[in-house]
Structures are given as C-alpha cells and as structure tokens.
C-alpha cells in the first residue's frame, strides 16, 4: 500500500514541478531537482525508509531501460547529421570524459578525501549503471558513485543552458555533446527540451562517454 502511494506521489510531484518550471523557467527549478527535494522532505516528515519508498519507486527504475531505448528515435531521425559530425563528436566526447574524470579526481585529492570516496567520484559523469560498475571495478563504492552521478546530472541540467548562453554556444553539436558527456541521462533529457537534434547528439555522447570512461578510469588512477 505504501509502495503504491509513493509511486503515485512521485508522479504527482514530478508533474507539479514540471508545471512550476514551465511557468517560471528558472535554473534552480529543474523538475528532477525540485522533485527530489520534495520527495526527501516527504520521507523525512512521515518517517518512511528508502526501502519503503522503493516498493513503489522500483517500477520507475524499470522504465529507465525503455526510456533509453526510446532515444533511438531521434538518433534515427538525425542519423545523417550524426554521420556528418562523427569525428568532432568523438573528439569532444573523449576530451569531455577526460576532463570530467580528471576534475573529480583533482578536487577529491585537493580536499584529501578518503581513497574509496575518491574512486567513487571519478566516474561521476557517466550513466549510473556504468558508473556503479566502474566504481566497483576500481575499488570505489557503487551506491556512492550513483549519488555523485545524480548530482552531476542535476547540476548539468540546472546550469548547462546558462553556461552555453554565456559562452555563446548555440550549435546542436556543442550543446548535445556537452550535456551528454557531462550530465549523461539527465543532461540528455534536458537536451531534448532544447531540440531533437541536440537530444540525438547528447544520447550518442552519453554512450561514448560511458565507453571511454570504462577504458580510461583504471589508467587515470595509475597516473
């Protein structure tokens, strides 16, 4: 009963936050961020555990797979554009992945964080399942890596468009590859708001960054 209520509440909260965002369109009001805050407050007020919430929340998790597969539609629609920009996309995603992992490693070292935490931060800019596998492989904490992934995704969705505007970056290639490489699935969802071409490029960048990170993470730790 609680699980079903939490599932319904999550959907209601998200829809309400989307309307709020559409009305005011302020970076800090990105639905995934505000919905997360409201859900956390709800769980705290009613003294509900994460396990109780996930009795219903697990059904949303099961929808992640179909949601990712659905990104094949904009990929197909813009396949000619992707072929045209294949090498720039490969290069930008490769260096974006290195910067994403390297910045996390440098900041973690700067603040003298425990080694396990350091190894959990490194894969923060790739999609959650891959980040958790990488964290486990290099001696990090998979669940902690998932938290950092969520934080990176939310921050990218919140501040990415503002950064693009300040840098006068308006091309679909720049926006899509930036959001996909830095903010994975959440960034791709944000890219979809900006256009189907941006979403197609972002989904490719997200996939490429996951591949690059899987190969480069162990090497980065050796440096």
XYZ file of N, CA and C in Angstrom:
669
model
N 0.832 -1.208 0.000
C 0.000 0.000 0.000
C 0.869 1.262 0.000
N 1.895 1.268 0.862
C 2.789 2.417 0.933
C 3.536 2.585 -0.392
N 3.979 1.449 -0.956
C 4.712 1.497 -2.220
C 3.885 2.123 -3.333
N 2.619 1.717 -3.440
C 1.746 2.276 -4.470
C 1.515 3.767 -4.241
N 1.374 4.146 -2.982
C 1.168 5.561 -2.646
C 2.394 6.391 -3.010
N 3.573 5.831 -2.754
C 4.807 6.548 -3.064
C 4.997 6.689 -4.574
N 4.616 5.662 -5.309
C 4.705 5.732 -6.770
C 3.800 6.836 -7.307
N 2.566 6.851 -6.823
C 1.610 7.876 -7.251
C 2.074 9.265 -6.834
N 2.596 9.378 -5.609
C 3.065 10.668 -5.100
C 4.250 11.189 -5.927
N 5.136 10.296 -6.300
C 6.288 10.686 -7.113
C 5.840 11.261 -8.457
N 4.878 10.594 -9.085
C 4.373 11.060 -10.378
C 3.688 12.414 -10.234
N 2.867 12.557 -9.197
C 2.149 13.820 -8.961
C 3.143 14.960 -8.710
N 4.149 14.685 -7.868
C 5.148 15.715 -7.538
C 5.909 16.132 -8.790
N 6.316 15.149 -9.584
C 7.089 15.473 -10.789
C 6.274 16.311 -11.772
N 5.013 15.931 -11.965
C 4.160 16.694 -12.875
C 3.948 18.120 -12.367
N 3.790 18.261 -11.056
C 3.612 19.589 -10.459
C 4.875 20.431 -10.629
N 6.047 19.802 -10.445
C 7.307 20.529 -10.589
C 7.577 20.908 -12.046
N 7.100 20.092 -12.969
C 7.232 20.441 -14.388
C 6.411 21.682 -14.723
N 5.215 21.748 -14.165
C 4.369 22.924 -14.389
C 4.990 24.169 -13.769
N 5.568 23.986 -12.585
C 6.234 25.101 -11.916
C 7.403 25.603 -12.743
N 8.177 24.662 -13.285
C 9.345 25.021 -14.105
C 8.921 25.701 -15.402
N 7.854 25.183 -16.016
C 7.363 25.768 -17.266
C 6.861 27.196 -17.046
N 6.326 27.454 -15.867
C 5.783 28.784 -15.586
C 6.872 29.807 -15.287
N 7.878 29.408 -14.508
C 8.889 30.367 -14.075
C 10.233 30.207 -14.808
N 10.514 29.027 -15.309
C 11.723 28.712 -16.088
C 12.987 29.317 -15.466
N 13.251 28.896 -14.244
C 14.443 29.332 -13.507
C 15.336 28.116 -13.322
N 16.671 28.248 -13.545
C 17.563 27.075 -13.497
C 17.429 26.214 -12.240
N 17.230 26.842 -11.093
C 17.160 26.084 -9.840
C 15.858 25.305 -9.700
N 14.911 25.542 -10.606
C 13.620 24.862 -10.532
C 13.512 23.688 -11.496
N 14.641 23.185 -11.958
C 14.627 21.995 -12.828
C 13.843 20.878 -12.124
N 12.847 20.281 -12.800
C 11.941 19.324 -12.140
C 12.617 18.195 -11.387
N 13.680 17.625 -11.940
C 14.304 16.487 -11.258
C 14.940 16.896 -9.934
N 15.399 18.159 -9.851
C 15.990 18.651 -8.605
C 14.915 18.963 -7.576
N 13.898 19.724 -7.984
C 12.842 20.101 -7.041
C 12.028 18.885 -6.608
N 11.799 17.945 -7.537
C 11.062 16.721 -7.174
C 11.825 15.917 -6.136
N 13.143 15.831 -6.311
C 13.974 15.097 -5.355
C 13.881 15.710 -3.968
N 13.926 17.029 -3.895
C 13.836 17.720 -2.605
C 12.490 17.442 -1.946
N 11.409 17.543 -2.710
C 10.067 17.314 -2.158
C 9.917 15.883 -1.663
N 10.439 14.923 -2.424
C 10.343 13.507 -2.017
C 11.130 13.260 -0.733
N 12.326 13.845 -0.632
C 13.140 13.683 0.582
C 12.420 14.267 1.792
N 11.840 15.443 1.634
C 11.091 16.078 2.729
C 9.901 15.208 3.135
N 9.211 14.648 2.156
C 8.062 13.776 2.434
C 8.475 12.559 3.245
N 9.557 11.906 2.813
C 10.041 10.724 3.536
C 10.452 11.062 4.958
N 11.067 12.222 5.129
C 11.510 12.635 6.468
C 10.324 12.952 7.372
N 9.340 13.658 6.842
C 8.179 14.054 7.650
C 7.372 12.842 8.116
N 7.242 11.837 7.251
C 6.420 10.668 7.583
C 7.256 9.480 8.068
N 8.557 9.748 8.285
C 9.460 8.712 8.823
C 9.416 7.425 7.995
N 9.486 7.579 6.697
C 9.484 6.434 5.792
C 10.907 6.121 5.361
N 11.213 4.849 5.264
C 12.555 4.435 4.877
C 12.686 4.400 3.355
N 13.927 4.356 2.913
C 14.199 4.257 1.475
C 13.617 2.969 0.912
N 13.691 1.886 1.692
C 13.165 0.589 1.246
C 11.656 0.666 1.036
N 10.954 1.370 1.944
C 9.505 1.522 1.792
C 9.169 2.332 0.540
N 9.952 3.365 0.305
C 9.725 4.185 -0.899
C 9.951 3.364 -2.161
N 10.995 2.556 -2.168
C 11.346 1.795 -3.367
C 10.400 0.638 -3.641
N 9.507 0.305 -2.714
C 8.467 -0.681 -3.011
C 7.638 -0.224 -4.211
N 7.443 1.083 -4.314
C 6.744 1.633 -5.469
C 7.699 2.240 -6.479
N 8.788 2.832 -5.973
C 9.748 3.501 -6.839
C 10.452 2.570 -7.805
N 10.512 1.285 -7.465
C 11.226 0.334 -8.334
C 10.592 0.257 -9.724
N 9.282 0.547 -9.812
C 8.624 0.481 -11.115
C 9.101 1.612 -12.023
N 9.451 2.725 -11.422
C 10.024 3.816 -12.211
C 11.419 3.449 -12.705
N 12.167 2.728 -11.865
C 13.500 2.268 -12.249
C 13.406 1.333 -13.457
N 12.376 0.482 -13.464
C 12.198 -0.457 -14.577
C 11.921 0.264 -15.891
N 11.435 1.501 -15.799
C 11.131 2.261 -17.014
C 12.362 2.949 -17.603
N 13.484 2.911 -16.875
C 14.702 3.549 -17.382
C 15.176 2.901 -18.676
N 15.080 1.575 -18.722
C 15.502 0.850 -19.927
C 14.718 1.280 -21.154
N 13.375 1.191 -21.117
C 12.585 1.656 -22.265
C 12.816 3.125 -22.608
N 13.063 3.963 -21.585
C 13.308 5.382 -21.840
C 14.591 5.574 -22.647
N 15.616 4.801 -22.312
C 16.886 4.884 -23.054
C 16.701 4.375 -24.480
N 15.969 3.269 -24.627
C 15.714 2.703 -25.953
C 14.944 3.700 -26.820
N 14.047 4.474 -26.192
C 13.247 5.456 -26.932
C 14.110 6.541 -27.562
N 15.321 6.729 -27.041
C 16.232 7.719 -27.619
C 16.707 7.310 -29.021
N 16.420 6.062 -29.385
C 16.782 5.606 -30.730
C 16.013 6.373 -31.799
N 14.830 6.896 -31.461
C 14.027 7.622 -32.448
C 14.723 8.899 -32.926
N 15.124 9.814 -32.018
C 15.860 10.990 -32.506
C 17.199 10.628 -33.142
N 17.807 9.525 -32.693
C 19.054 9.075 -33.322
C 18.808 8.733 -34.792
N 17.730 7.999 -35.042
C 17.405 7.619 -36.412
C 17.020 8.828 -37.245
N 16.238 9.723 -36.666
C 15.771 10.902 -37.399
C 16.931 11.811 -37.827
N 17.997 11.811 -37.027
C 19.121 12.712 -37.311
C 20.398 11.922 -37.615
N 20.251 10.737 -38.182
C 21.406 9.872 -38.457
C 22.378 10.517 -39.437
N 21.872 11.294 -40.384
C 22.754 11.932 -41.356
C 23.603 13.022 -40.694
N 22.990 13.738 -39.755
C 23.738 14.761 -39.002
C 24.829 14.118 -38.167
N 24.499 12.982 -37.547
C 25.474 12.287 -36.704
C 26.655 11.783 -37.541
N 26.375 11.286 -38.724
C 27.459 10.848 -39.609
C 28.336 12.027 -40.021
N 27.696 13.145 -40.262
C 28.421 14.345 -40.690
C 29.390 14.828 -39.614
N 28.973 14.724 -38.351
C 29.783 15.251 -37.245
C 30.419 14.140 -36.403
N 30.650 12.989 -37.015
C 31.154 11.841 -36.260
C 32.487 12.138 -35.572
N 33.476 12.636 -36.311
C 34.803 12.858 -35.722
C 34.815 13.986 -34.690
N 34.166 15.120 -34.960
C 34.088 16.144 -33.904
C 33.394 15.622 -32.649
N 32.372 14.782 -32.827
C 31.657 14.230 -31.680
C 32.536 13.268 -30.900
N 33.290 12.440 -31.604
C 34.205 11.508 -30.944
C 35.264 12.263 -30.140
N 35.851 13.279 -30.746
C 36.925 14.046 -30.094
C 36.405 14.831 -28.906
N 35.274 15.518 -29.068
C 34.737 16.334 -27.981
C 34.314 15.465 -26.793
N 33.723 14.310 -27.094
C 33.296 13.411 -26.016
C 34.500 12.798 -25.307
N 35.526 12.459 -26.072
C 36.731 11.875 -25.484
C 37.374 12.843 -24.493
N 37.585 14.079 -24.934
C 38.209 15.057 -24.044
C 37.272 15.484 -22.919
N 35.956 15.499 -23.211
C 34.988 15.795 -22.156
C 35.008 14.742 -21.066
N 35.171 13.489 -21.460
C 35.243 12.394 -20.482
C 36.490 12.524 -19.618
N 37.618 12.836 -20.249
C 38.866 13.010 -19.502
C 38.747 14.157 -18.506
N 38.174 15.277 -18.949
C 38.016 16.438 -18.070
C 37.054 16.114 -16.923
N 35.970 15.408 -17.237
C 35.005 15.039 -16.199
C 35.619 14.166 -15.125
N 36.377 13.163 -15.527
C 37.016 12.271 -14.555
C 38.165 12.975 -13.843
N 38.971 13.715 -14.616
C 40.135 14.379 -14.038
C 39.766 15.444 -13.030
N 38.698 16.215 -13.317
C 38.279 17.258 -12.380
C 37.807 16.659 -11.062
N 37.069 15.546 -11.157
C 36.623 14.870 -9.931
C 37.791 14.349 -9.119
N 38.769 13.767 -9.805
C 39.946 13.235 -9.123
C 40.758 14.347 -8.457
N 40.971 15.446 -9.179
C 41.773 16.557 -8.637
C 41.101 17.206 -7.427
N 39.798 17.427 -7.509
C 39.075 18.041 -6.389
C 39.071 17.126 -5.165
N 38.906 15.829 -5.421
C 38.905 14.871 -4.320
C 40.273 14.828 -3.631
N 41.333 14.869 -4.434
C 42.688 14.889 -3.872
C 42.944 16.198 -3.128
N 42.430 17.297 -3.697
C 42.636 18.611 -3.094
C 42.055 18.682 -1.691
N 40.894 18.058 -1.502
C 40.227 18.086 -0.199
C 40.579 16.868 0.659
N 41.552 16.079 0.208
C 42.072 14.933 0.976
C 40.956 13.966 1.397
N 40.106 13.639 0.462
C 39.021 12.707 0.745
C 39.558 11.278 0.822
N 38.866 10.415 1.561
C 39.305 9.010 1.658
C 39.403 8.354 0.283
N 40.306 7.401 0.159
C 40.585 6.790 -1.134
C 39.345 6.154 -1.765
N 38.504 5.523 -0.959
C 37.293 4.902 -1.514
C 36.342 5.941 -2.086
N 36.276 7.089 -1.423
C 35.421 8.174 -1.905
C 35.985 8.735 -3.214
N 37.299 8.880 -3.271
C 37.961 9.359 -4.493
C 37.607 8.457 -5.669
N 37.698 7.165 -5.460
C 37.426 6.203 -6.531
C 35.946 6.139 -6.894
N 35.097 6.628 -6.005
C 33.657 6.676 -6.288
C 33.282 7.932 -7.065
N 34.079 8.992 -6.907
C 33.797 10.265 -7.581
C 34.212 10.234 -9.054
N 35.286 9.530 -9.356
C 35.868 9.575 -10.706
C 34.854 9.313 -11.822
N 33.984 8.282 -11.729
C 33.057 8.034 -12.843
C 31.746 8.824 -12.757
N 31.761 9.996 -12.134
C 30.534 10.755 -11.854
C 29.811 11.237 -13.103
N 30.501 11.347 -14.233
C 29.885 11.942 -15.418
C 29.399 10.930 -16.444
N 29.273 9.662 -16.040
C 28.698 8.663 -16.950
C 27.409 8.130 -16.338
N 26.621 7.466 -17.135
C 25.321 6.998 -16.690
C 25.434 6.018 -15.514
N 24.422 6.022 -14.644
C 24.501 5.323 -13.343
C 24.941 3.858 -13.400
N 24.321 2.997 -14.230
C 24.739 1.582 -14.225
C 26.222 1.410 -14.542
N 26.717 2.179 -15.516
C 28.136 2.087 -15.892
C 29.014 2.640 -14.783
N 28.614 3.771 -14.196
C 29.391 4.386 -13.117
C 29.514 3.448 -11.918
N 28.444 2.760 -11.600
C 28.471 1.826 -10.463
C 29.398 0.647 -10.750
N 29.366 0.156 -11.977
C 30.262 -0.949 -12.353
C 31.726 -0.502 -12.316
N 31.989 0.707 -12.823
C 33.358 1.232 -12.816
C 33.844 1.415 -11.387
N 32.990 1.971 -10.529
C 33.355 2.194 -9.124
C 33.707 0.869 -8.440
N 32.913 -0.153 -8.695
C 33.190 -1.468 -8.104
C 34.511 -2.030 -8.624
N 34.789 -1.799 -9.905
C 35.996 -2.322 -10.532
C 37.264 -1.675 -9.978
N 37.208 -0.366 -9.710
C 38.413 0.354 -9.276
C 38.492 0.514 -7.759
N 37.596 -0.146 -7.029
C 37.667 -0.126 -5.575
C 36.873 0.977 -4.909
N 35.896 1.535 -5.617
C 35.030 2.557 -5.033
C 33.778 1.944 -4.435
N 32.814 2.800 -4.088
C 31.543 2.358 -3.515
C 30.450 2.613 -4.543
N 29.878 1.579 -5.141
C 28.911 1.757 -6.224
C 27.733 2.668 -5.877
N 27.147 2.480 -4.700
C 25.992 3.309 -4.328
C 26.383 4.776 -4.168
N 27.589 5.014 -3.681
C 28.066 6.394 -3.548
C 28.325 6.995 -4.931
N 28.838 6.177 -5.833
C 29.057 6.639 -7.208
C 27.744 7.062 -7.843
N 26.675 6.321 -7.569
C 25.355 6.656 -8.118
C 24.874 8.018 -7.619
N 25.189 8.331 -6.366
C 24.814 9.637 -5.809
C 25.549 10.759 -6.536
N 26.847 10.571 -6.759
C 27.631 11.590 -7.468
C 27.156 11.755 -8.915
N 26.744 10.655 -9.531
C 26.203 10.709 -10.887
C 24.943 11.577 -10.915
N 24.076 11.359 -9.933
C 22.837 12.130 -9.865
C 23.122 13.616 -9.656
N 24.080 13.913 -8.778
C 24.444 15.311 -8.518
C 24.997 15.970 -9.782
N 25.887 15.257 -10.480
C 26.462 15.796 -11.722
C 25.385 16.038 -12.768
N 24.449 15.108 -12.876
C 23.372 15.248 -13.842
C 22.464 16.424 -13.537
N 22.105 16.573 -12.270
C 21.217 17.670 -11.875
C 21.890 19.017 -12.080
N 23.153 19.123 -11.693
C 23.871 20.396 -11.860
C 24.026 20.745 -13.340
N 24.274 19.734 -14.172
C 24.387 19.984 -15.598
C 23.081 20.484 -16.196
N 21.974 19.868 -15.782
C 20.665 20.282 -16.283
C 20.289 21.677 -15.790
N 20.716 21.995 -14.573
C 20.369 23.291 -13.989
C 21.173 24.435 -14.592
N 22.478 24.229 -14.725
C 23.358 25.341 -15.099
C 23.933 25.246 -16.512
N 23.756 24.077 -17.164
C 24.278 23.911 -18.516
C 23.781 24.969 -19.498
N 22.468 25.169 -19.610
C 21.974 26.183 -20.559
C 22.512 27.583 -20.295
N 22.662 27.946 -19.025
C 23.208 29.268 -18.686
C 24.661 29.381 -19.131
N 25.434 28.317 -18.917
C 26.842 28.311 -19.333
C 26.950 28.417 -20.852
N 26.101 27.669 -21.553
C 26.106 27.742 -23.017
C 25.792 29.161 -23.494
N 24.840 29.774 -22.806
C 24.449 31.134 -23.186
C 25.592 32.115 -22.960
N 26.270 31.984 -21.828
C 27.391 32.878 -21.517
C 28.539 32.695 -22.505
N 28.730 31.450 -22.936
C 29.810 31.153 -23.885
C 29.376 31.360 -25.339
N 28.111 31.750 -25.513
C 27.543 31.961 -26.852
C 27.631 30.695 -27.697
N 27.388 29.575 -27.038
C 27.411 28.279 -27.719
C 25.985 27.936 -28.131
N 25.723 27.934 -29.409
C 24.348 27.746 -29.885
C 24.175 26.541 -30.807
N 25.256 25.882 -31.183
C 25.149 24.763 -32.120
C 24.625 23.506 -31.424
N 23.900 22.704 -32.168
C 23.373 21.446 -31.631
C 24.498 20.511 -31.217
N 25.595 20.517 -31.984
C 26.739 19.665 -31.664
C 27.354 20.041 -30.324
N 27.575 21.331 -30.106
C 28.182 21.779 -28.854
C 27.301 21.525 -27.657
N 26.023 21.856 -27.785
C 25.087 21.680 -26.671
C 24.869 20.196 -26.379
N 24.618 19.418 -27.418
C 24.341 17.993 -27.227
C 25.515 17.228 -26.658
N 26.706 17.454 -27.209
C 27.884 16.730 -26.722
C 28.246 17.174 -25.309
N 28.055 18.452 -25.003
C 28.351 18.944 -23.653
C 27.445 18.328 -22.609
N 26.147 18.344 -22.865
C 25.192 17.787 -21.900
C 25.326 16.273 -21.788
N 25.525 15.592 -22.911
C 25.628 14.135 -22.873
C 26.879 13.643 -22.180
N 28.009 14.307 -22.442
C 29.282 13.885 -21.854
C 29.385 14.250 -20.381
N 28.788 15.360 -19.974
C 28.931 15.826 -18.588
C 27.789 15.387 -17.679
N 26.588 15.261 -18.246
C 25.411 15.041 -17.392
C 24.561 13.845 -17.797
N 25.120 12.968 -18.654
C 24.525 11.670 -19.021
C 23.018 11.740 -19.303
N 22.222 10.860 -18.677
C 20.796 10.760 -18.988
C 19.999 11.995 -18.637
N 20.307 12.600 -17.498
C 19.595 13.810 -17.084
C 19.909 14.949 -18.054
N 21.163 15.027 -18.472
C 21.550 16.031 -19.451
C 20.883 15.800 -20.791
N 20.735 14.528 -21.169
C 20.075 14.201 -22.429
C 18.602 14.589 -22.394
N 17.968 14.382 -21.240
C 16.574 14.815 -21.082
C 16.466 16.331 -21.234
N 17.460 17.044 -20.695
C 17.483 18.498 -20.840
C 17.715 18.887 -22.294
N 18.584 18.145 -22.969
C 18.857 18.414 -24.384
C 17.597 18.231 -25.225
N 16.751 17.270 -24.834
C 15.511 17.023 -25.567
C 14.573 18.226 -25.484
N 14.644 18.952 -24.351
C 13.853 20.174 -24.217
C 14.310 21.232 -25.222
N 15.585 21.177 -25.588
C 16.172 22.201 -26.447
C 16.057 21.857 -27.931
N 15.789 20.586 -28.238
C 15.614 20.186 -29.624
C 15.935 18.715 -29.838
N 15.331 18.115 -30.858
C 15.556 16.696 -31.125
C 16.974 16.423 -31.606
N 17.542 17.356 -32.357
C 18.910 17.173 -32.834
C 19.885 17.185 -31.663
N 19.681 18.103 -30.722
C 20.520 18.165 -29.521
C 20.405 16.870 -28.718
N 19.168 16.343 -28.624
C 18.945 15.101 -27.876
C 19.641 13.916 -28.532
N 19.590 13.858 -29.869
C 20.238 12.763 -30.587
C 21.749 12.782 -30.353
N 22.339 13.955 -30.471
C 23.785 14.092 -30.259
C 24.142 13.799 -28.806
N 23.308 14.260 -27.879
C 23.561 14.037 -26.459
C 23.520 12.549 -26.106
N 22.573 11.815 -26.689
C 22.476 10.382 -26.391
C 23.694 9.619 -26.912
N 24.216 10.049 -28.073
C 25.448 9.431 -28.596
C 26.623 9.779 -27.684
N 26.712 11.047 -27.271
C 27.801 11.469 -26.380
C 27.747 10.730 -25.051
N 26.541 10.510 -24.545
C 26.377 9.780 -23.293
C 26.906 8.354 -23.425
N 26.594 7.708 -24.549
C 27.059 6.336 -24.783
C 28.570 6.284 -24.956
N 29.100 7.217 -25.742
C 30.544 7.254 -25.974
C 31.309 7.535 -24.681
N 30.787 8.448 -23.859
C 31.482 8.781 -22.605
C 31.524 7.576 -21.672
N 30.467 6.765 -21.696
C 30.457 5.552 -20.870
C 31.536 4.572 -21.336
N 31.694 4.446 -22.646
C 32.732 3.557 -23.203
C 34.124 4.092 -22.874
N 34.336 5.382 -23.119
C 35.643 5.986 -22.848
C 36.000 5.890 -21.360
N 35.023 6.159 -20.502
C 35.283 6.124 -19.060
C 35.648 4.718 -18.598
N 34.987 3.722 -19.159
C 35.294 2.330 -18.793
C 36.735 1.975 -19.124
N 37.232 2.532 -20.226
C 38.604 2.240 -20.650
C 39.641 3.095 -19.925
N 39.284 4.352 -19.627
C 40.263 5.309 -19.111
C 40.358 5.367 -17.584
N 39.289 5.008 -16.885
C 39.301 5.124 -15.414
C 40.456 4.371 -14.755
N 40.646 3.095 -15.087
C 41.783 2.379 -14.466
C 43.128 3.012 -14.797
N 43.272 3.539 -16.030
C 44.519 4.175 -16.426
C 44.749 5.486 -15.682
N 43.670 6.229 -15.446
C 43.773 7.518 -14.753
C 44.300 7.344 -13.329
N 43.900 6.261 -12.686
C 44.327 6.013 -11.309
C 45.808 5.669 -11.223
N 46.376 5.219 -12.339
C 47.798 4.872 -12.346
C 48.700 6.083 -12.466
N 48.124 7.223 -12.891
C 48.923 8.427 -13.096
C 49.271 9.095 -11.770
